[in-house]
CSV table of C-alpha atoms in Angstrom, one decimal:
chain,number,residue,atom,x,y,z
A,1,UNK,CA,-16.1,5.2,14.6
A,2,UNK,CA,-14.8,7.9,12.3
A,3,UNK,CA,-11.1,7.7,11.3
A,4,UNK,CA,-8.9,9.5,8.9
A,5,UNK,CA,-5.9,8.2,6.9
A,6,UNK,CA,-3.1,10.4,5.8
A,7,UNK,CA,-2.5,9.3,2.3
A,8,UNK,CA,0.8,8.3,0.8
A,9,UNK,CA,2.5,9.7,-2.2
A,10,UNK,CA,-0.3,8.7,-4.6
A,11,UNK,CA,-3.7,9.7,-3.1
A,12,UNK,CA,-5.9,7.6,-5.5
A,13,UNK,CA,-4.0,4.4,-4.6
A,14,UNK,CA,-4.4,5.1,-0.9
A,15,UNK,CA,-8.1,5.9,-1.4
A,16,UNK,CA,-8.6,2.6,-3.3
A,17,UNK,CA,-7.0,0.6,-0.5
A,18,UNK,CA,-9.1,2.2,2.2
A,19,UNK,CA,-12.3,1.7,0.3
A,20,UNK,CA,-11.4,-1.9,-0.5
A,21,UNK,CA,-10.8,-2.6,3.2
A,22,UNK,CA,-13.7,-0.7,4.8
A,23,UNK,CA,-16.3,-0.3,2.1
A,24,UNK,CA,-16.4,3.5,2.5
A,25,UNK,CA,-13.9,6.3,2.0
A,26,UNK,CA,-14.1,10.0,1.2
A,27,UNK,CA,-11.3,12.4,0.2
A,28,UNK,CA,-11.3,15.4,2.5
A,29,UNK,CA,-8.4,17.1,0.8
A,30,UNK,CA,-5.1,16.1,-0.9
A,31,UNK,CA,-3.8,14.6,2.3
A,32,UNK,CA,-6.8,13.2,4.2
A,33,UNK,CA,-9.1,10.2,3.5
A,34,UNK,CA,-12.1,9.9,5.9
A,35,UNK,CA,-13.7,6.5,6.6
A,36,UNK,CA,-15.9,4.7,9.2
A,37,UNK,CA,-15.4,1.3,10.7
A,38,UNK,CA,-16.3,-0.6,13.8
A,39,UNK,CA,-13.0,-2.5,13.7
A,40,UNK,CA,-9.9,-0.5,14.8
A,41,UNK,CA,-7.7,-0.2,11.7
A,42,UNK,CA,-4.1,-1.4,11.9
A,43,UNK,CA,-1.5,0.9,10.2
A,44,UNK,CA,0.9,-2.0,10.0
A,45,UNK,CA,-1.3,-3.7,7.4
A,46,UNK,CA,-2.1,-0.6,5.3
A,47,UNK,CA,0.8,0.1,2.9
A,48,UNK,CA,-0.9,3.2,1.4
A,49,UNK,CA,-1.4,5.2,4.6
A,50,UNK,CA,1.2,7.2,6.4
A,51,UNK,CA,-0.8,7.8,9.5
A,52,UNK,CA,-4.1,6.8,11.0
A,53,UNK,CA,-6.1,9.0,13.4
A,54,UNK,CA,-9.4,9.1,15.1
A,55,UNK,CA,-11.6,12.1,15.7
A,56,UNK,CA,-11.4,13.5,19.2
A,57,UNK,CA,-14.7,13.5,21.1
A,58,UNK,CA,-13.6,16.3,23.3
A,59,UNK,CA,-11.5,19.5,22.9
A,60,UNK,CA,-7.7,18.9,22.6
A,61,UNK,CA,-6.9,20.3,26.0
A,62,UNK,CA,-9.5,18.1,27.8
A,63,UNK,CA,-8.0,15.1,26.1
A,64,UNK,CA,-4.5,16.0,27.0
A,65,UNK,CA,-5.4,16.8,30.6
A,66,UNK,CA,-6.8,13.3,31.0
A,67,UNK,CA,-3.6,11.6,30.0
A,68,UNK,CA,-1.9,9.4,32.6
A,69,UNK,CA,0.6,11.0,34.9
A,70,UNK,CA,4.1,11.7,33.6
A,71,UNK,CA,5.8,13.8,30.9
A,72,UNK,CA,3.8,14.4,27.8
A,73,UNK,CA,5.5,14.4,24.4
A,74,UNK,CA,3.3,16.4,22.0
A,75,UNK,CA,3.4,16.9,18.3
A,76,UNK,CA,0.8,18.9,16.3
A,77,UNK,CA,0.2,18.8,12.6
A,78,UNK,CA,-2.2,20.8,10.4
A,79,UNK,CA,-3.2,18.9,7.2
A,80,UNK,CA,-5.7,21.6,6.0
A,81,UNK,CA,-3.2,22.6,3.4
A,82,UNK,CA,-3.4,26.3,4.4
A,83,UNK,CA,-1.3,26.3,7.6
A,84,UNK,CA,2.3,27.1,8.0
A,85,UNK,CA,5.0,26.0,10.4
A,86,UNK,CA,4.8,29.2,12.5
A,87,UNK,CA,1.1,29.0,13.1
A,88,UNK,CA,1.1,25.3,14.1
A,89,UNK,CA,4.0,25.8,16.4
A,90,UNK,CA,2.2,28.6,18.1
A,91,UNK,CA,-0.8,26.2,18.5
A,92,UNK,CA,1.4,23.6,20.1
A,93,UNK,CA,3.1,26.1,22.5
A,94,UNK,CA,-0.3,27.4,23.5
A,95,UNK,CA,-1.3,23.9,24.5
A,96,UNK,CA,1.9,23.4,26.4
A,97,UNK,CA,1.5,26.6,28.3
A,98,UNK,CA,-1.9,25.6,29.6
A,99,UNK,CA,-0.7,22.1,30.5
A,100,UNK,CA,2.3,23.4,32.4
A,101,UNK,CA,0.1,25.8,34.3
A,102,UNK,CA,-1.8,22.7,35.4
A,103,UNK,CA,1.4,21.0,36.6
A,104,UNK,CA,2.1,18.8,33.6
A,105,UNK,CA,5.6,18.4,32.1
A,106,UNK,CA,5.5,18.7,28.3
A,107,UNK,CA,8.0,18.3,25.5
A,108,UNK,CA,7.0,19.7,22.1
A,109,UNK,CA,8.2,17.9,19.0
A,110,UNK,CA,9.3,20.7,16.7
A,111,UNK,CA,7.8,21.0,13.2
A,112,UNK,CA,10.0,21.8,10.2
A,113,UNK,CA,6.8,22.2,8.2
A,114,UNK,CA,3.1,22.5,9.0
A,115,UNK,CA,2.9,18.7,9.4
A,116,UNK,CA,5.3,16.3,11.1
A,117,UNK,CA,7.0,14.0,8.7
A,118,UNK,CA,6.3,10.3,9.0
A,119,UNK,CA,9.9,9.7,10.1
A,120,UNK,CA,9.6,12.4,12.8
A,121,UNK,CA,6.4,11.0,14.2
A,122,UNK,CA,7.7,7.5,14.2
A,123,UNK,CA,11.1,8.2,15.7
A,124,UNK,CA,9.5,10.2,18.5
A,125,UNK,CA,7.1,7.4,19.3
A,126,UNK,CA,4.0,9.5,18.5
A,127,UNK,CA,0.7,7.5,18.2
A,128,UNK,CA,2.3,4.4,19.6
A,129,UNK,CA,1.7,2.3,22.7
A,130,UNK,CA,2.8,5.1,25.1
A,131,UNK,CA,-0.4,7.1,25.7
A,132,UNK,CA,1.7,10.2,26.7
A,133,UNK,CA,3.4,10.4,23.3
A,134,UNK,CA,0.7,12.2,21.3
A,135,UNK,CA,0.4,13.6,17.9
A,136,UNK,CA,-2.7,15.8,17.3
A,137,UNK,CA,-3.9,16.5,13.8
A,138,UNK,CA,-5.9,19.7,13.0
A,139,UNK,CA,-7.8,19.9,9.7
A,140,UNK,CA,-10.8,22.1,8.8
A,141,UNK,CA,-11.6,23.0,12.3
A,142,UNK,CA,-11.6,19.4,13.6
A,143,UNK,CA,-9.1,17.7,15.8
A,144,UNK,CA,-7.9,14.1,15.6
A,145,UNK,CA,-5.4,12.0,17.6
A,146,UNK,CA,-2.9,9.8,15.7
A,147,UNK,CA,-3.3,6.1,16.5
A,148,UNK,CA,-0.7,4.7,14.2
A,149,UNK,CA,2.3,5.8,12.1
A,150,UNK,CA,3.7,3.9,9.1
A,151,UNK,CA,6.8,2.0,10.3
A,152,UNK,CA,9.1,3.0,7.4
A,153,UNK,CA,12.0,1.4,9.2
A,154,UNK,CA,10.3,-2.0,9.3
A,155,UNK,CA,9.4,-1.8,5.6
A,156,UNK,CA,13.0,-0.9,4.7
A,157,UNK,CA,14.3,-3.7,6.8
A,158,UNK,CA,12.0,-6.3,5.2
A,159,UNK,CA,13.0,-5.0,1.8
A,160,UNK,CA,16.7,-4.8,2.3
A,161,UNK,CA,17.4,-7.7,4.6
A,162,UNK,CA,16.0,-10.5,2.4
A,163,UNK,CA,19.0,-12.8,1.6
A,164,UNK,CA,17.9,-13.6,-2.0
A,165,UNK,CA,17.5,-10.5,-4.2
A,166,UNK,CA,17.6,-10.0,-7.9
A,167,UNK,CA,17.5,-6.4,-9.3
A,168,UNK,CA,17.0,-7.8,-12.9
A,169,UNK,CA,13.5,-9.0,-12.1
A,170,UNK,CA,12.6,-5.8,-10.3
A,171,UNK,CA,12.1,-5.2,-6.6
A,172,UNK,CA,8.5,-4.9,-5.4
A,173,UNK,CA,8.3,-2.6,-2.4
A,174,UNK,CA,6.7,-4.4,0.6
A,175,UNK,CA,4.2,-1.6,1.1
A,176,UNK,CA,3.0,-2.0,-2.5
A,177,UNK,CA,2.7,-5.8,-2.0
A,178,UNK,CA,0.4,-5.0,1.0
A,179,UNK,CA,-1.7,-2.6,-1.1
A,180,UNK,CA,-2.1,-5.2,-3.8
A,181,UNK,CA,-3.3,-7.7,-1.2
A,182,UNK,CA,-5.6,-5.2,0.4
A,183,UNK,CA,-7.2,-4.2,-2.9
A,184,UNK,CA,-8.6,-7.8,-2.9
A,185,UNK,CA,-10.9,-6.6,-0.1
A,186,UNK,CA,-11.3,-8.1,3.4
A,187,UNK,CA,-10.1,-11.7,3.7
A,188,UNK,CA,-10.6,-14.2,6.5
A,189,UNK,CA,-7.6,-15.2,8.6
A,190,UNK,CA,-5.9,-18.1,7.0
A,191,UNK,CA,-7.2,-17.3,3.5
A,192,UNK,CA,-5.0,-18.6,0.6
A,193,UNK,CA,-3.4,-15.7,-1.4
A,194,UNK,CA,-2.0,-16.7,-4.7
A,195,UNK,CA,0.9,-15.0,-6.4
A,196,UNK,CA,1.5,-16.7,-9.8
A,197,UNK,CA,4.5,-14.5,-10.6
A,198,UNK,CA,6.1,-14.8,-7.2
A,199,UNK,CA,9.6,-13.8,-8.0
A,200,UNK,CA,11.6,-13.4,-4.8
A,201,UNK,CA,8.4,-13.8,-2.7
A,202,UNK,CA,7.6,-10.3,-1.5
A,203,UNK,CA,3.8,-10.7,-1.9
A,204,UNK,CA,4.0,-14.1,-0.2
A,205,UNK,CA,6.0,-12.7,2.6
A,206,UNK,CA,3.6,-9.8,3.2
A,207,UNK,CA,0.5,-12.1,2.9
A,208,UNK,CA,1.8,-14.3,5.7
A,209,UNK,CA,2.8,-11.4,7.9
A,210,UNK,CA,-0.9,-10.3,7.5
A,211,UNK,CA,-2.1,-13.7,8.7
A,212,UNK,CA,-2.9,-15.4,5.4
A,213,UNK,CA,-1.5,-18.5,3.7
A,214,UNK,CA,0.6,-18.0,0.6
A,215,UNK,CA,0.8,-19.9,-2.6
A,216,UNK,CA,3.5,-18.9,-5.0
A,217,UNK,CA,4.5,-20.1,-8.5
A,218,UNK,CA,7.0,-18.8,-11.0
A,219,UNK,CA,8.2,-20.0,-14.3
A,220,UNK,CA,11.8,-19.8,-13.1
A,221,UNK,CA,13.1,-22.5,-10.7
A,222,UNK,CA,15.6,-20.0,-9.5
A,223,UNK,CA,12.9,-17.6,-8.4
A,224,UNK,CA,11.0,-20.3,-6.6
A,225,UNK,CA,14.2,-21.1,-4.7
A,226,UNK,CA,14.7,-17.4,-3.9
A,227,UNK,CA,11.2,-17.2,-2.5
A,228,UNK,CA,11.8,-20.3,-0.4
A,229,UNK,CA,15.1,-18.9,1.0
A,230,UNK,CA,13.5,-15.5,1.8
A,231,UNK,CA,10.5,-17.0,3.5
A,232,UNK,CA,12.7,-19.3,5.5
A,233,UNK,CA,14.8,-16.4,6.5
A,234,UNK,CA,11.8,-14.8,8.2
A,235,UNK,CA,10.7,-18.0,9.8
A,236,UNK,CA,7.4,-17.9,8.0
A,237,UNK,CA,5.2,-21.0,7.8
A,238,UNK,CA,2.1,-21.9,5.9
A,239,UNK,CA,3.0,-21.5,2.2
A,240,UNK,CA,3.2,-23.6,-0.9
A,241,UNK,CA,5.8,-23.0,-3.7
A,242,UNK,CA,5.9,-24.5,-7.2
A,243,UNK,CA,7.6,-24.0,-10.6
A,244,UNK,CA,4.9,-23.2,-13.1
A,245,UNK,CA,4.0,-21.3,-16.3
A,246,UNK,CA,1.0,-19.0,-15.6
A,247,UNK,CA,-0.5,-19.8,-19.0
A,248,UNK,CA,-1.0,-23.5,-18.3
A,249,UNK,CA,-0.2,-24.3,-14.6
A,250,UNK,CA,-2.8,-26.0,-12.5
A,251,UNK,CA,-3.0,-24.6,-9.0
A,252,UNK,CA,-3.9,-27.2,-6.5
A,253,UNK,CA,-5.4,-25.2,-3.7
A,254,UNK,CA,-8.8,-23.4,-3.3
A,255,UNK,CA,-7.7,-19.8,-4.0
A,256,UNK,CA,-9.3,-17.0,-2.0
A,257,UNK,CA,-7.5,-14.1,-3.6
A,258,UNK,CA,-4.9,-13.4,-6.3
A,259,UNK,CA,-2.4,-10.6,-5.8
A,260,UNK,CA,0.7,-10.2,-7.9
A,261,UNK,CA,3.1,-8.0,-9.9
A,262,UNK,CA,3.0,-9.6,-13.3
A,263,UNK,CA,5.7,-9.7,-15.9
A,264,UNK,CA,6.7,-6.1,-16.5
A,265,UNK,CA,8.9,-6.9,-19.6
A,266,UNK,CA,12.3,-5.4,-20.2
A,267,UNK,CA,13.6,-3.1,-17.5
A,268,UNK,CA,14.1,0.2,-19.4
A,269,UNK,CA,16.1,3.0,-17.9
A,270,UNK,CA,14.8,5.5,-20.5
A,271,UNK,CA,11.8,6.0,-22.7
A,272,UNK,CA,11.5,2.9,-25.0
A,273,UNK,CA,11.4,3.5,-28.8
A,274,UNK,CA,8.3,2.7,-30.8
A,275,UNK,CA,9.7,-0.6,-31.9
A,276,UNK,CA,10.8,-1.6,-28.4
A,277,UNK,CA,7.3,-0.6,-27.1
A,278,UNK,CA,5.5,-2.7,-29.7
A,279,UNK,CA,7.7,-5.7,-28.9
A,280,UNK,CA,7.1,-5.4,-25.2
A,281,UNK,CA,3.4,-5.0,-25.5
A,282,UNK,CA,3.1,-8.1,-27.7
A,283,UNK,CA,5.2,-10.2,-25.3
A,284,UNK,CA,3.6,-9.0,-22.1
A,285,UNK,CA,0.1,-9.1,-23.6
A,286,UNK,CA,0.6,-12.7,-24.7
A,287,UNK,CA,1.6,-13.7,-21.1
A,288,UNK,CA,-1.2,-11.8,-19.4
A,289,UNK,CA,-4.0,-12.9,-21.7
A,290,UNK,CA,-2.8,-16.5,-21.4
A,291,UNK,CA,-2.6,-16.2,-17.6
A,292,UNK,CA,-6.1,-14.7,-17.2
A,293,UNK,CA,-7.7,-17.3,-19.4
A,294,UNK,CA,-6.0,-20.1,-17.5
A,295,UNK,CA,-6.8,-18.6,-14.1
A,296,UNK,CA,-10.5,-18.0,-14.9
A,297,UNK,CA,-11.0,-21.7,-15.2
A,298,UNK,CA,-9.6,-22.4,-11.7
A,299,UNK,CA,-11.1,-19.8,-9.4
A,300,UNK,CA,-14.6,-19.5,-8.0
A,301,UNK,CA,-17.1,-16.7,-8.5
A,302,UNK,CA,-16.3,-13.6,-6.4
A,303,UNK,CA,-12.6,-14.1,-6.1
A,304,UNK,CA,-10.6,-10.9,-6.5
A,305,UNK,CA,-7.6,-10.7,-8.8
A,306,UNK,CA,-5.4,-7.7,-8.4
A,307,UNK,CA,-2.5,-7.4,-10.9
A,308,UNK,CA,0.2,-4.8,-11.4
A,309,UNK,CA,0.8,-4.7,-15.1
A,310,UNK,CA,3.3,-2.6,-17.1
A,311,UNK,CA,2.8,0.9,-18.5
A,312,UNK,CA,5.5,2.6,-20.5
A,313,UNK,CA,6.5,6.3,-20.4
A,314,UNK,CA,6.2,8.1,-23.7
A,315,UNK,CA,7.8,11.3,-24.9
A,316,UNK,CA,4.7,13.3,-24.1
A,317,UNK,CA,5.3,12.4,-20.4
A,318,UNK,CA,2.1,10.2,-20.4
A,319,UNK,CA,2.1,6.4,-19.8
A,320,UNK,CA,0.9,3.9,-22.4
A,321,UNK,CA,-0.9,1.0,-20.8
A,322,UNK,CA,-0.7,-2.6,-21.8
A,323,UNK,CA,-4.4,-3.0,-22.0
A,324,UNK,CA,-6.6,-0.7,-24.1
A,325,UNK,CA,-10.4,-0.4,-23.8
A,326,UNK,CA,-10.6,-3.2,-26.4
A,327,UNK,CA,-8.5,-5.5,-24.2
A,328,UNK,CA,-10.7,-4.6,-21.2
A,329,UNK,CA,-13.7,-6.0,-23.1
A,330,UNK,CA,-11.7,-9.1,-23.9
A,331,UNK,CA,-10.9,-9.6,-20.2
A,332,UNK,CA,-14.6,-9.3,-19.3
A,333,UNK,CA,-15.4,-11.9,-21.9
A,334,UNK,CA,-13.0,-14.3,-20.2
A,335,UNK,CA,-15.3,-14.2,-17.1
A,336,UNK,CA,-14.1,-11.2,-15.1
A,337,UNK,CA,-15.6,-8.0,-14.0
A,338,UNK,CA,-13.1,-5.1,-14.3
A,339,UNK,CA,-13.7,-3.2,-11.1
A,340,UNK,CA,-11.6,-0.2,-12.0
A,341,UNK,CA,-12.2,0.4,-15.7
A,342,UNK,CA,-11.0,3.9,-15.3
A,343,UNK,CA,-7.5,3.3,-13.9
A,344,UNK,CA,-5.9,6.7,-14.3
A,345,UNK,CA,-5.2,7.0,-10.5
A,346,UNK,CA,-3.9,3.5,-10.0
A,347,UNK,CA,-0.7,4.0,-11.8
A,348,UNK,CA,2.2,3.4,-9.3
A,349,UNK,CA,5.4,5.1,-10.3
A,350,UNK,CA,8.0,7.7,-9.5
A,351,UNK,CA,8.4,10.8,-11.6
A,352,UNK,CA,10.2,10.0,-14.8
A,353,UNK,CA,10.1,6.2,-14.2
A,354,UNK,CA,10.3,4.4,-17.6
A,355,UNK,CA,8.1,1.5,-16.7
A,356,UNK,CA,5.2,2.1,-14.2
A,357,UNK,CA,2.9,-0.4,-12.6
A,358,UNK,CA,-0.7,-0.2,-13.8
A,359,UNK,CA,-2.9,-1.8,-11.1
A,360,UNK,CA,-6.0,-3.5,-12.4
A,361,UNK,CA,-8.7,-5.0,-10.1
A,362,UNK,CA,-10.8,-7.9,-11.4
A,363,UNK,CA,-13.4,-10.0,-9.8
A,364,UNK,CA,-14.4,-13.4,-11.2
A,365,UNK,CA,-18.0,-13.5,-12.5
């Protein structure tokens, strides 16, 4: 079955997630990723996608006419990149006019732009369980129906309602935690996902919500307790927590995947100086090299290791990564294949953010 994903803020990261999960993905334009799968995708498990839609097998009007009896709520978006609000509203009103002529009651969800925002689609129930609440997507002459919209409210709640939080260690967004897990590729239900830098437990939380078992360690006893408190708050079960230094800890489970945000160093609010950068690269590099060497001795061939590492903003508006090409060679000599040696697109950040997350995907040889 052919589907499309409407990409999040960073297209390359969304693309990498879709490809990791389904083994195929093609960018149609700056908004749309096309992929095929025999398994219906679940938007609630895909942090990098704003909407999921399937291609219509019939013309839009035929599809709408076959909907169950009752009032239809209809939204229309055009992701071709060339449409405007006026044109797409005219398209929606034309569909409504024909439907009304055939005795159907229709409410049009008004567009502020050529596409409905994620919030508008979500709060109008489009693409949800109610078959009569429909969002149609038009792009390059093809029509799709939305089958899922990212639940931004649920992500915000999971992020903000956790009882144990610590801004000093950084706050990993739940949707990014999902992406890191998904970049490990398809995992069996009940697989053990390890986060060796567990912090307040966001990766562990998301892994268990996705049906996996979670194993977390952290060098700080306080962070281990924070993770425990947060997981208990959500009533989650099936995890293991320990205090441990990533450079020497012995993990006592068979690990199926490793997904984590590693140590990002000092939380800068502005561009670090050359001296500060040198100090941070030395400190972070020591920890990551020690971690990867230690981990390589404990996981089996084929296990994916996805790590968000630091990258620092420079005065030229570019980011300097922790690991150079030389370091990539060293990682491969430890016993890993570096899946994304060219990582330009897998840099997760906001404009002007002093410390970005550089996502690296490894697979044990």
